[in-house]
Each structure stands twice: as structure tokens, then as C-alpha cells.
Tab-separated table of C-alpha atoms in Angstrom:
chain	number	residue	atom	x	y	z
Z	1	MET	CA	18.136	-1.796	17.039
Z	2	PRO	CA	19.046	-4.975	15.271
Z	3	LYS	CA	21.611	-4.881	12.478
Z	4	LEU	CA	20.154	-4.854	9.087
Z	5	ASP	CA	21.274	-7.506	6.697
Z	6	LYS	CA	19.324	-6.372	3.661
Z	7	PRO	CA	18.427	-3.238	1.987
Z	8	LEU	CA	15.746	-0.962	3.279
Z	9	PRO	CA	12.425	-1.264	1.473
Z	10	SER	CA	11.334	1.220	-0.963
Z	11	VAL	CA	8.887	3.771	0.259
Z	12	LEU	CA	6.777	6.607	-1.350
Z	13	GLN	CA	6.339	9.927	0.156
Z	14	GLU	CA	2.806	10.823	1.001
Z	15	ALA	CA	2.615	13.053	-1.774
Z	16	GLN	CA	3.805	10.593	-4.276
Z	17	VAL	CA	0.838	8.400	-3.016
Z	18	GLY	CA	-1.617	11.318	-3.608
Z	19	HIS	CA	0.013	11.867	-7.029
Z	20	ALA	CA	-0.386	8.327	-8.146
Z	21	LEU	CA	-4.128	8.260	-7.091
Z	22	GLU	CA	-4.761	11.561	-8.804
Z	23	ARG	CA	-3.148	10.259	-12.011
Z	24	ILE	CA	-5.591	7.271	-12.340
Z	25	ASP	CA	-8.645	7.820	-14.900
Z	26	ARG	CA	-11.578	6.867	-12.700
Z	27	SER	CA	-13.982	7.386	-15.619
Z	28	THR	CA	-13.520	3.877	-16.768
Z	29	PRO	CA	-14.130	0.501	-15.083
Z	30	TRP	CA	-10.674	-0.483	-15.174
Z	31	GLY	CA	-9.497	2.865	-13.678
Z	32	CYS	CA	-11.897	2.504	-10.756
Z	33	CYS	CA	-10.721	-0.979	-10.236
Z	34	LEU	CA	-6.952	0.304	-10.174
Z	35	ALA	CA	-7.838	3.193	-7.938
Z	36	ALA	CA	-9.546	0.820	-5.557
Z	37	LEU	CA	-6.725	-1.467	-5.454
Z	38	VAL	CA	-4.322	1.166	-4.851
Z	39	GLU	CA	-6.336	2.983	-2.146
Z	40	LEU	CA	-6.890	-0.578	-0.447
Z	41	LEU	CA	-3.213	-1.509	-0.467
Z	42	TYR	CA	-2.079	2.036	1.084
Z	43	SER	CA	-4.933	2.167	3.378
Z	44	SER	CA	-4.763	-1.328	4.773
Z	45	GLY	CA	-1.151	-2.502	4.364
Z	46	MET	CA	-2.216	-5.791	2.803
Z	47	ARG	CA	-0.039	-8.067	0.672
Z	48	ILE	CA	-1.040	-7.985	-3.012
Z	49	SER	CA	-1.919	-11.785	-2.665
Z	50	GLU	CA	-4.277	-10.916	0.373
Z	51	ALA	CA	-5.979	-8.070	-1.657
Z	52	LEU	CA	-6.470	-10.183	-4.738
Z	53	SER	CA	-7.805	-12.914	-2.815
Z	54	LEU	CA	-10.751	-10.879	-1.710
Z	55	GLU	CA	-14.435	-11.338	-2.739
Z	56	CYS	CA	-17.192	-8.783	-3.252
Z	57	ASP	CA	-18.454	-9.676	0.310
Z	58	SER	CA	-15.106	-9.749	2.167
Z	59	ILE	CA	-15.700	-6.038	3.526
Z	60	ASP	CA	-17.727	-5.267	6.481
Z	61	PRO	CA	-19.113	-1.822	5.341
Z	62	ALA	CA	-20.470	-1.078	8.958
Z	63	ALA	CA	-17.225	-1.719	10.906
Z	64	LEU	CA	-14.882	-0.722	7.840
Z	65	THR	CA	-12.982	-4.100	8.283
Z	66	VAL	CA	-11.737	-6.582	5.978
Z	67	ARG	CA	-10.990	-10.372	7.087
Z	68	VAL	CA	-7.969	-11.680	5.310
Z	69	VAL	CA	-5.982	-14.846	5.282
Z	70	GLY	CA	-2.292	-14.010	5.391
Z	71	LYS	CA	1.002	-16.175	5.325
Z	72	GLY	CA	0.797	-19.424	6.596
Z	73	GLY	CA	-3.071	-19.417	6.482
Z	74	LYS	CA	-3.314	-16.884	9.349
Z	75	GLU	CA	-6.547	-14.963	9.607
Z	76	ARG	CA	-6.565	-11.492	10.760
Z	77	ILE	CA	-8.898	-8.350	10.787
Z	78	VAL	CA	-7.515	-5.587	8.644
Z	79	LEU	CA	-8.797	-1.959	9.116
Z	80	LEU	CA	-10.165	0.078	6.124
Z	81	GLY	CA	-9.959	3.995	5.780
Z	82	LYS	CA	-13.002	5.728	4.451
Z	83	ARG	CA	-11.337	6.796	1.208
Z	84	ALA	CA	-10.409	3.244	0.363
Z	85	PHE	CA	-13.928	2.275	0.991
Z	86	GLU	CA	-15.558	4.745	-1.000
Z	87	ALA	CA	-13.027	3.933	-3.827
Z	88	ILE	CA	-14.104	0.254	-3.455
Z	89	GLU	CA	-17.742	1.150	-3.479
Z	90	GLN	CA	-17.339	3.524	-6.579
Z	91	TYR	CA	-15.697	0.438	-8.270
Z	92	LYS	CA	-18.418	-2.015	-7.402
Z	93	ARG	CA	-20.845	-0.044	-8.993
Z	94	CYS	CA	-19.148	-0.190	-12.408
Z	95	ARG	CA	-17.419	-3.664	-11.861
Z	96	ALA	CA	-20.202	-5.333	-13.960
Z	97	ALA	CA	-18.905	-3.337	-16.972
Z	98	LEU	CA	-15.564	-5.458	-16.844
Z	99	GLY	CA	-17.685	-8.391	-18.020
Z	100	PRO	CA	-17.099	-10.901	-15.254
Z	101	ALA	CA	-18.562	-14.395	-15.764
Z	102	VAL	CA	-21.783	-15.242	-14.045
Z	103	GLY	CA	-21.092	-16.123	-10.390
Z	104	GLU	CA	-17.737	-14.677	-10.449
Z	105	ARG	CA	-16.826	-13.852	-6.821
Z	106	ALA	CA	-13.323	-12.210	-6.891
Z	107	LEU	CA	-13.503	-8.628	-6.271
Z	108	PHE	CA	-10.681	-7.305	-8.288
Z	109	LEU	CA	-10.990	-8.015	-11.983
Z	110	SER	CA	-8.783	-7.377	-15.061
Z	111	PRO	CA	-9.758	-5.326	-18.078
Z	112	ARG	CA	-10.942	-8.619	-19.484
Z	113	GLY	CA	-13.167	-9.462	-16.725
Z	114	LYS	CA	-11.078	-12.357	-15.291
Z	115	PRO	CA	-9.657	-12.364	-11.572
Z	116	LEU	CA	-6.805	-10.050	-11.449
Z	117	ARG	CA	-3.509	-11.737	-11.322
Z	118	PRO	CA	-0.558	-10.414	-9.331
Z	119	ALA	CA	1.555	-10.085	-12.522
Z	120	GLN	CA	-1.113	-7.866	-13.854
Z	121	ALA	CA	-1.274	-5.616	-10.929
Z	122	TRP	CA	2.402	-5.598	-10.655
Z	123	ARG	CA	2.608	-4.336	-14.119
Z	124	ALA	CA	-0.385	-1.763	-13.804
Z	125	ILE	CA	1.292	-0.224	-10.680
Z	126	ARG	CA	4.814	-0.019	-12.096
Z	127	LYS	CA	3.212	1.805	-14.967
Z	128	LEU	CA	1.232	4.048	-12.677
Z	129	LEU	CA	4.377	5.036	-10.582
Z	130	ASP	CA	6.742	5.897	-13.636
Z	131	GLY	CA	7.771	9.528	-13.436
Z	132	ILE	CA	6.564	9.523	-9.778
Z	133	SER	CA	9.017	7.281	-7.985
Z	134	ASP	CA	12.406	6.078	-9.005
Z	135	ALA	CA	12.500	3.035	-6.831
Z	136	PRO	CA	14.057	0.042	-8.396
Z	137	ARG	CA	11.171	-2.072	-7.384
Z	138	ARG	CA	7.891	-0.216	-8.114
Z	139	SER	CA	5.733	-3.254	-7.094
Z	140	PRO	CA	2.424	-3.276	-5.322
Z	141	HIS	CA	4.449	-4.033	-2.072
Z	142	ILE	CA	5.708	-0.352	-2.115
Z	143	PHE	CA	2.281	0.701	-0.924
Z	144	ARG	CA	2.575	-1.730	2.092
Z	145	HIS	CA	6.004	-0.509	2.866
Z	146	SER	CA	4.687	3.198	2.664
Z	147	PHE	CA	1.622	2.387	4.784
Z	148	ALA	CA	3.772	1.116	7.523
Z	149	THR	CA	6.348	3.858	7.378
Z	150	HIS	CA	3.831	6.543	7.252
Z	151	LEU	CA	2.131	5.251	10.255
Z	152	LEU	CA	5.389	5.165	12.251
Z	153	ASP	CA	6.414	8.683	10.985
Z	154	ARG	CA	3.204	9.881	12.670
Z	155	GLY	CA	3.917	8.424	15.974
Z	156	ALA	CA	1.858	4.990	15.684
Z	157	ASP	CA	3.080	2.239	17.958
Z	158	LEU	CA	5.365	-0.440	16.566
Z	159	GLN	CA	3.295	-3.280	17.983
Z	160	ALA	CA	0.127	-1.941	16.725
Z	161	VAL	CA	1.621	-1.586	13.167
Z	162	SER	CA	3.283	-5.090	13.483
Z	163	MET	CA	-0.400	-6.521	14.188
Z	164	LEU	CA	-2.021	-4.500	11.224
Z	165	LEU	CA	0.686	-5.853	8.816
Z	166	GLY	CA	0.100	-9.408	10.106
Z	167	HIS	CA	3.749	-9.824	11.224
Z	168	SER	CA	4.444	-12.856	13.430
Z	169	SER	CA	7.394	-11.054	15.073
Z	170	LEU	CA	8.356	-7.447	15.729
Z	171	ARG	CA	11.663	-8.149	14.100
Z	172	SER	CA	9.983	-8.300	10.888
Z	173	THR	CA	8.378	-4.619	11.472
Z	174	GLN	CA	11.465	-3.130	12.811
Z	175	VAL	CA	12.938	-2.541	9.621
Z	176	TYR	CA	10.473	0.362	8.947
Z	177	THR	CA	11.857	2.136	12.045
Z	178	HIS	CA	15.083	2.298	10.264
Z	179	VAL	CA	13.278	3.653	7.067
Z	180	SER	CA	11.698	6.258	9.291
Z	181	ILE	CA	14.751	7.313	10.949
Z	182	GLU	CA	16.469	7.660	7.762
Z	183	ARG	CA	13.841	9.847	6.371
Z	184	LEU	CA	14.039	12.052	9.440
Z	185	ARG	CA	17.688	12.252	9.109
Z	186	GLN	CA	17.424	13.373	5.470
Z	187	ALA	CA	14.781	16.003	6.653
Z	188	TYR	CA	17.025	17.240	9.506
Z	189	THR	CA	20.243	17.383	7.277
Z	190	GLN	CA	18.209	19.292	4.503
Z	191	ALA	CA	16.553	21.877	7.106
Z	192	HIS	CA	18.949	22.196	10.018
Z	193	PRO	CA	21.248	25.253	9.540
Z	194	ARG	CA	24.171	23.412	11.322
Z	195	ALA	CA	23.397	19.900	10.410
Z	196	THR	CA	26.416	19.720	8.022
Z	197	SER	CA	30.086	20.942	8.189
Z	198	SER	CA	30.916	24.271	6.628
Z	199	GLU	CA	34.186	24.879	4.696
Z	200	LYS	CA	34.285	28.032	6.741
Z	201	ASP	CA	34.435	26.008	10.033
Z	202	GLN	CA	37.351	23.973	8.742
């Protein structure tokens, strides 16, 4: 494995993702919007800039795919899970209640009906994760990191994960193998009866 020259990315446990989603009040239009955004980020591994560039008709409901334009203007097809699709459909039904301008095509809107900005999404997600994660950078990107790590944890192929993330090189994706291995090491150390030395063995 290549030597890491920067810290490993912050990642949520699967249970923490579920806790965050359960915490969102979906009885309000803004809550539905935030839930749809978080479900999308975790389901697809999109960058926040990619997610916020989506329009209301960007999603193919039949194929459960999204066409996005990533870094360097590279276009790719992103897969969408059913839960994320359902959350987006629920949000679409109450999107008009946020008061968007006539003809506004941006999918994700702020509580004031304007296109949601990255800084607004960052603040909302940081607040959402308060008390759930103590990661120093609780930004929207933590769901992208978690997406990749959880796929690898469950045996997904590195090349496939790289393509889903829109990475131009496998080297960019390999950092998540280190995260996955570190998580395995922690689980092993905590659970295996002879993973650590004992004073009795000294």
C-alpha cells in the first residue's frame, strides 16, 4: 500500500448515519430537504458541490441514476439507493412550500427558497452531527468518506468504488482501504481475547 502523507478521512459508523437520519424532523419542508440531501450524499458518494448542482429533473427514476458533472467538468453516472430516491421524492412533494422563485430549477433549496449554498449545507450537517460524531471536520464530505469506507468494509471492489466516486486514479481511492483496515484492526483488538498483551504474560 502507498505511504499516507495526510491524515485519514473522518468516517461515520453505519449506526451513526442511521442516527443522524432519524434525528431529522421530516414534518417540515426544510427537514425533508435536509433528509433528502443527507440520504443522497451517503447513498451516492457525491461531493456536496455535485449534489447542490442538481436540478429537479436530474434524477432518472426508472434507472435510479443521476448524471453529475464532477471535478474538471467530467460527467459520470451515479447510482442511487431506493431510500435516497424515496427521500428525494418526499422532499419534492413539499419543495414548493419553501417558496422558490418561479422557474427555479435547483433541486435543493434553503429555508428561504433560494438555491442551497455549500456553506449552508455545511452548517446544517455540522449541527446535525453534534453529539453523534466527535470528528473535527463534520462537513458534508464525511458522508462521501463513509460511503466509500462502508462499501469496502462490505467487500466492494476498489475499482468499482473508485468509479462511483469519480476518481481519476485508484490512488485517490486507496486511502479508504487504510480506513477500512484501521476499523478492522480496532474491532479485532477489542474483540479477540489474545489481540493484546497481558501483564500475566510478562
